[in-house]
CSV table of C-alpha atoms in Angstrom, one decimal:
chain,number,residue,atom,x,y,z
A,1,MET,CA,100.0,76.5,30.3
A,2,LEU,CA,102.5,78.6,30.5
A,3,LYS,CA,101.6,82.1,29.7
A,4,ALA,CA,103.9,84.6,31.6
A,5,LEU,CA,107.7,85.1,32.0
A,6,ILE,CA,108.8,87.3,34.9
A,7,PHE,CA,112.1,88.7,34.8
A,8,ASP,CA,114.2,90.3,38.0
A,9,PHE,CA,116.0,93.5,37.0
A,10,ASP,CA,119.4,93.5,39.1
A,11,GLY,CA,121.8,91.3,38.5
A,12,LEU,CA,119.1,89.2,35.9
A,13,ILE,CA,118.7,91.6,32.7
A,14,LEU,CA,121.4,94.2,33.8
A,15,ASP,CA,124.6,93.4,35.8
A,16,THR,CA,124.0,96.6,38.1
A,17,GLU,CA,125.6,94.3,41.1
A,18,THR,CA,129.1,93.3,40.0
A,19,PRO,CA,130.2,97.3,39.9
A,20,GLU,CA,128.4,98.2,43.1
A,21,VAL,CA,130.3,95.5,45.3
A,22,LEU,CA,133.9,96.4,43.0
A,23,VAL,CA,132.9,99.8,44.1
A,24,TRP,CA,132.5,99.3,47.7
A,25,GLN,CA,135.7,97.1,47.5
A,26,SER,CA,137.6,100.0,46.4
A,27,ILE,CA,136.1,102.5,48.9
A,28,TYR,CA,137.0,100.2,51.9
A,29,ARG,CA,140.7,99.4,50.8
A,30,GLU,CA,141.4,103.0,50.3
A,31,HIS,CA,140.7,103.3,53.6
A,32,GLY,CA,142.5,100.3,54.5
A,33,PHE,CA,139.5,97.9,55.4
A,34,GLU,CA,137.9,95.0,53.6
A,35,LEU,CA,134.3,94.5,52.6
A,36,PRO,CA,132.6,91.6,54.1
A,37,VAL,CA,131.3,90.5,50.4
A,38,ASP,CA,129.3,87.4,52.1
A,39,GLU,CA,127.4,89.5,54.2
A,40,TRP,CA,126.8,92.4,51.7
A,41,ALA,CA,126.1,89.8,49.0
A,42,LYS,CA,122.9,88.8,51.5
A,43,THR,CA,121.5,92.0,50.9
A,44,ILE,CA,121.1,91.3,46.7
A,45,GLY,CA,117.4,91.7,45.8
A,46,GLY,CA,115.9,92.9,49.1
A,47,TYR,CA,116.7,93.0,52.9
A,48,GLY,CA,115.0,89.6,53.9
A,49,ILE,CA,118.5,87.9,54.9
A,50,SER,CA,120.5,90.7,56.4
A,51,ASN,CA,120.2,94.3,56.7
A,52,PHE,CA,124.0,95.1,56.2
A,53,ASP,CA,124.6,98.7,55.0
A,54,ALA,CA,128.3,98.8,53.4
A,55,ALA,CA,128.6,102.9,54.6
A,56,GLU,CA,127.3,102.4,57.7
A,57,HIS,CA,129.7,99.6,58.6
A,58,LEU,CA,132.7,101.2,57.0
A,59,SER,CA,131.8,104.3,59.1
A,60,SER,CA,131.7,102.0,62.3
A,61,LEU,CA,135.0,100.7,61.3
A,62,SER,CA,136.8,103.8,61.0
A,63,LEU,CA,135.1,104.7,64.6
A,64,GLY,CA,132.9,107.7,62.8
A,65,ARG,CA,135.6,109.2,61.3
A,66,LEU,CA,133.9,108.7,57.7
A,67,ASP,CA,130.6,110.0,56.9
A,68,VAL,CA,128.0,107.9,55.8
A,69,ASP,CA,126.4,110.1,53.8
A,70,SER,CA,129.3,110.9,51.8
A,71,LEU,CA,130.5,107.5,51.3
A,72,LYS,CA,127.1,106.5,50.2
A,73,ALA,CA,127.4,109.5,47.5
A,74,SER,CA,131.0,108.3,46.3
A,75,HIS,CA,130.0,104.9,45.7
A,76,LEU,CA,126.5,105.8,43.9
A,77,LYS,CA,128.4,108.4,41.7
A,78,GLU,CA,131.3,105.7,40.9
A,79,SER,CA,129.2,102.7,40.2
A,80,ALA,CA,126.8,104.7,38.0
A,81,LYS,CA,129.6,105.2,35.7
A,82,ILE,CA,129.9,101.4,35.2
A,83,VAL,CA,126.4,100.6,35.5
A,84,HIS,CA,125.6,103.2,32.6
A,85,ALA,CA,128.3,101.6,30.4
A,86,SER,CA,126.8,98.2,30.8
A,87,GLN,CA,124.7,96.2,28.3
A,88,ILE,CA,121.9,93.4,28.8
A,89,LEU,CA,123.3,90.0,30.1
A,90,PRO,CA,123.3,86.9,27.7
A,91,GLY,CA,120.5,84.9,26.9
A,92,VAL,CA,118.0,87.8,28.1
A,93,ILE,CA,116.7,89.2,24.9
A,94,SER,CA,116.5,85.8,23.2
A,95,LEU,CA,114.3,84.3,25.6
A,96,ILE,CA,112.2,87.4,25.7
A,97,LYS,CA,111.6,87.1,22.0
A,98,GLN,CA,111.1,83.5,22.0
A,99,ALA,CA,108.3,84.1,24.6
A,100,LYS,CA,106.6,86.5,22.3
A,101,GLU,CA,106.6,84.2,19.4
A,102,LYS,CA,104.5,82.3,21.3
A,103,ASP,CA,102.5,85.2,22.3
A,104,LEU,CA,103.7,85.0,26.2
A,105,ARG,CA,103.5,88.2,28.7
A,106,VAL,CA,106.5,89.4,29.9
A,107,ALA,CA,107.1,91.1,32.7
A,108,ILE,CA,109.7,92.8,35.3
A,109,GLY,CA,109.4,92.3,39.3
A,110,SER,CA,112.2,94.1,40.7
A,111,SER,CA,112.7,95.7,44.2
A,112,SER,CA,114.5,98.7,42.9
A,113,PRO,CA,112.4,101.9,42.4
A,114,HIS,CA,111.0,102.6,39.4
A,115,SER,CA,113.2,105.6,38.8
A,116,TRP,CA,116.0,103.0,38.7
A,117,VAL,CA,114.4,99.9,36.4
A,118,ASP,CA,112.9,102.5,34.1
A,119,SER,CA,115.8,104.8,33.3
A,120,HIS,CA,117.7,101.5,32.4
A,121,ILE,CA,115.0,100.2,30.5
A,122,LYS,CA,114.6,102.9,28.0
A,123,ARG,CA,118.4,103.6,27.8
A,124,LEU,CA,118.9,99.9,26.4
A,125,ASP,CA,115.8,100.5,24.1
A,126,ILE,CA,113.8,97.3,25.7
A,127,LEU,CA,110.8,99.0,27.0
A,128,HIS,CA,108.5,97.5,24.4
A,129,TYR,CA,109.5,94.0,25.4
A,130,PHE,CA,107.6,94.3,28.4
A,131,ASP,CA,103.7,94.0,29.3
A,132,CYS,CA,104.2,95.3,32.6
A,133,ILE,CA,107.1,96.8,35.2
A,134,ILE,CA,106.3,96.7,38.8
A,135,CYS,CA,109.0,97.5,41.1
A,136,GLN,CA,109.3,99.0,44.8
A,137,ASP,CA,107.0,101.7,44.4
A,138,ASP,CA,104.3,99.6,43.3
A,139,VAL,CA,104.0,97.8,46.7
A,140,PRO,CA,103.7,99.0,50.6
A,141,PRO,CA,106.6,99.7,52.3
A,142,GLY,CA,108.7,96.7,53.7
A,143,ARG,CA,106.8,94.4,51.7
A,144,THR,CA,109.5,93.7,48.5
A,145,LYS,CA,111.3,90.4,48.2
A,146,PRO,CA,111.5,88.5,50.1
A,147,ASN,CA,107.9,89.3,50.5
A,148,PRO,CA,105.5,87.9,47.4
A,149,ASP,CA,103.8,91.2,47.1
A,150,ILE,CA,106.1,92.3,43.7
A,151,PHE,CA,105.1,88.9,42.1
A,152,LEU,CA,101.7,88.6,43.5
A,153,LYS,CA,101.2,92.2,41.8
A,154,VAL,CA,102.6,91.4,38.5
A,155,LEU,CA,100.3,88.2,38.4
A,156,GLY,CA,97.3,90.3,39.1
A,157,THR,CA,98.3,93.1,36.4
A,158,LEU,CA,98.9,90.6,33.7
A,159,ASN,CA,95.8,88.7,34.9
A,160,VAL,CA,97.7,85.1,34.8
A,161,LYS,CA,97.5,82.6,37.7
A,162,HIS,CA,100.5,81.6,39.8
A,163,ASP,CA,100.9,78.1,38.0
A,164,GLU,CA,100.9,79.9,34.5
A,165,ALA,CA,103.7,82.1,35.3
A,166,VAL,CA,108.0,81.5,35.6
A,167,VAL,CA,110.1,83.9,37.6
A,168,PHE,CA,113.7,84.1,36.8
A,169,GLU,CA,116.0,85.3,39.7
A,170,ASP,CA,119.4,85.6,40.7
A,171,SER,CA,119.2,85.9,44.5
A,172,ILE,CA,117.9,84.3,47.8
A,173,ASN,CA,115.7,87.1,48.5
A,174,GLY,CA,113.7,86.8,45.0
A,175,VAL,CA,113.9,82.9,44.7
A,176,THR,CA,111.9,83.3,48.2
A,177,ALA,CA,109.8,85.8,47.2
A,178,ALA,CA,108.8,83.7,43.7
A,179,ARG,CA,108.2,80.4,46.1
A,180,ARG,CA,106.0,82.4,48.5
A,181,ALA,CA,103.8,83.2,45.4
A,182,GLY,CA,104.0,79.8,44.5
A,183,ILE,CA,105.4,80.5,41.2
A,184,PHE,CA,107.9,78.3,39.3
A,185,VAL,CA,111.5,80.3,39.6
A,186,VAL,CA,114.3,79.6,37.8
A,187,GLY,CA,117.3,80.5,39.6
A,188,VAL,CA,120.7,82.4,37.6
A,189,PRO,CA,123.0,83.3,40.2
A,190,ASN,CA,125.8,85.4,39.5
A,191,GLN,CA,129.2,85.5,41.0
A,192,LEU,CA,128.1,86.8,44.0
A,193,THR,CA,124.6,85.0,45.0
A,194,ALA,CA,126.2,82.0,43.8
A,195,ARG,CA,128.4,82.2,47.1
A,196,LEU,CA,125.3,81.9,49.1
A,197,GLY,CA,123.7,79.1,47.2
A,198,VAL,CA,121.0,80.6,45.2
A,199,SER,CA,119.0,77.8,43.4
A,200,GLY,CA,115.6,77.9,42.0
A,201,ASP,CA,112.9,74.8,40.9
A,202,ILE,CA,115.6,74.6,38.2
A,203,THR,CA,119.2,76.6,38.1
A,204,VAL,CA,121.5,77.8,35.3
A,205,SER,CA,124.5,79.5,35.3
A,206,SER,CA,123.1,82.0,32.3
A,207,LEU,CA,120.0,82.3,30.7
A,208,ALA,CA,122.2,82.0,27.5
A,209,GLN,CA,121.7,78.5,28.5
A,210,LEU,CA,118.1,78.1,28.7
A,211,SER,CA,115.6,78.1,25.5
A,212,LEU,CA,111.9,78.4,25.9
A,213,TYR,CA,111.7,74.5,24.5
A,214,ASP,CA,113.8,73.7,27.6
A,215,LEU,CA,112.1,75.7,29.9
A,216,ASN,CA,108.7,73.9,28.7
A,217,GLU,CA,110.3,70.4,29.3
A,218,HIS,CA,111.3,71.2,32.6
A,219,LEU,CA,107.4,72.4,33.3
A,220,LYS,CA,106.1,69.0,32.2
A,221,LYS,CA,108.3,67.3,34.4
A,222,ARG,CA,106.8,69.0,37.0
A,223,ARG,CA,103.4,68.7,36.4
């Protein structure tokens, strides 16, 4: 019996990933280089697939002429402007409201720190929808996605079993973490993560394509 929905944050509730890559592309081109987008995309949701660092890579391409910390500061400043003007992705609130109508628990499980997730959740005025928010800060260092710790912590906090929850994820690292936790996962790849072949137990291009009824029908077929 379905009791809880667990949402990733970056790229799933809020599109923070497209602004990040667009700003990196702009910075790279400003210095005469191209960002290796496929390599960067592997870091989305955690560093299980790649340890690629866009600032360190660009500094290396410039033979050390460009300072890593300055590049990161410039990127953060410009991408933050875009992200802070961004709104919730389609279908998210509708699905959450459907869940609440059925008395399901709703949570966030994110590899980002609370300082990042909580600030946006408050800005978007959606904190009241969530029964718990588990982030990078809530698990041991190095145990974010693709490790299952974040999702296992959510299950424990909500007091639900792995087969009573569904995870929504946009990245390979997130899908892997959900599977390692034994939780049914809906893959919702974005333009970046679709390049890596992200797929869950079911996969949709947008949560606007999925209702709670549809989700329950998929779960029935799985049993």
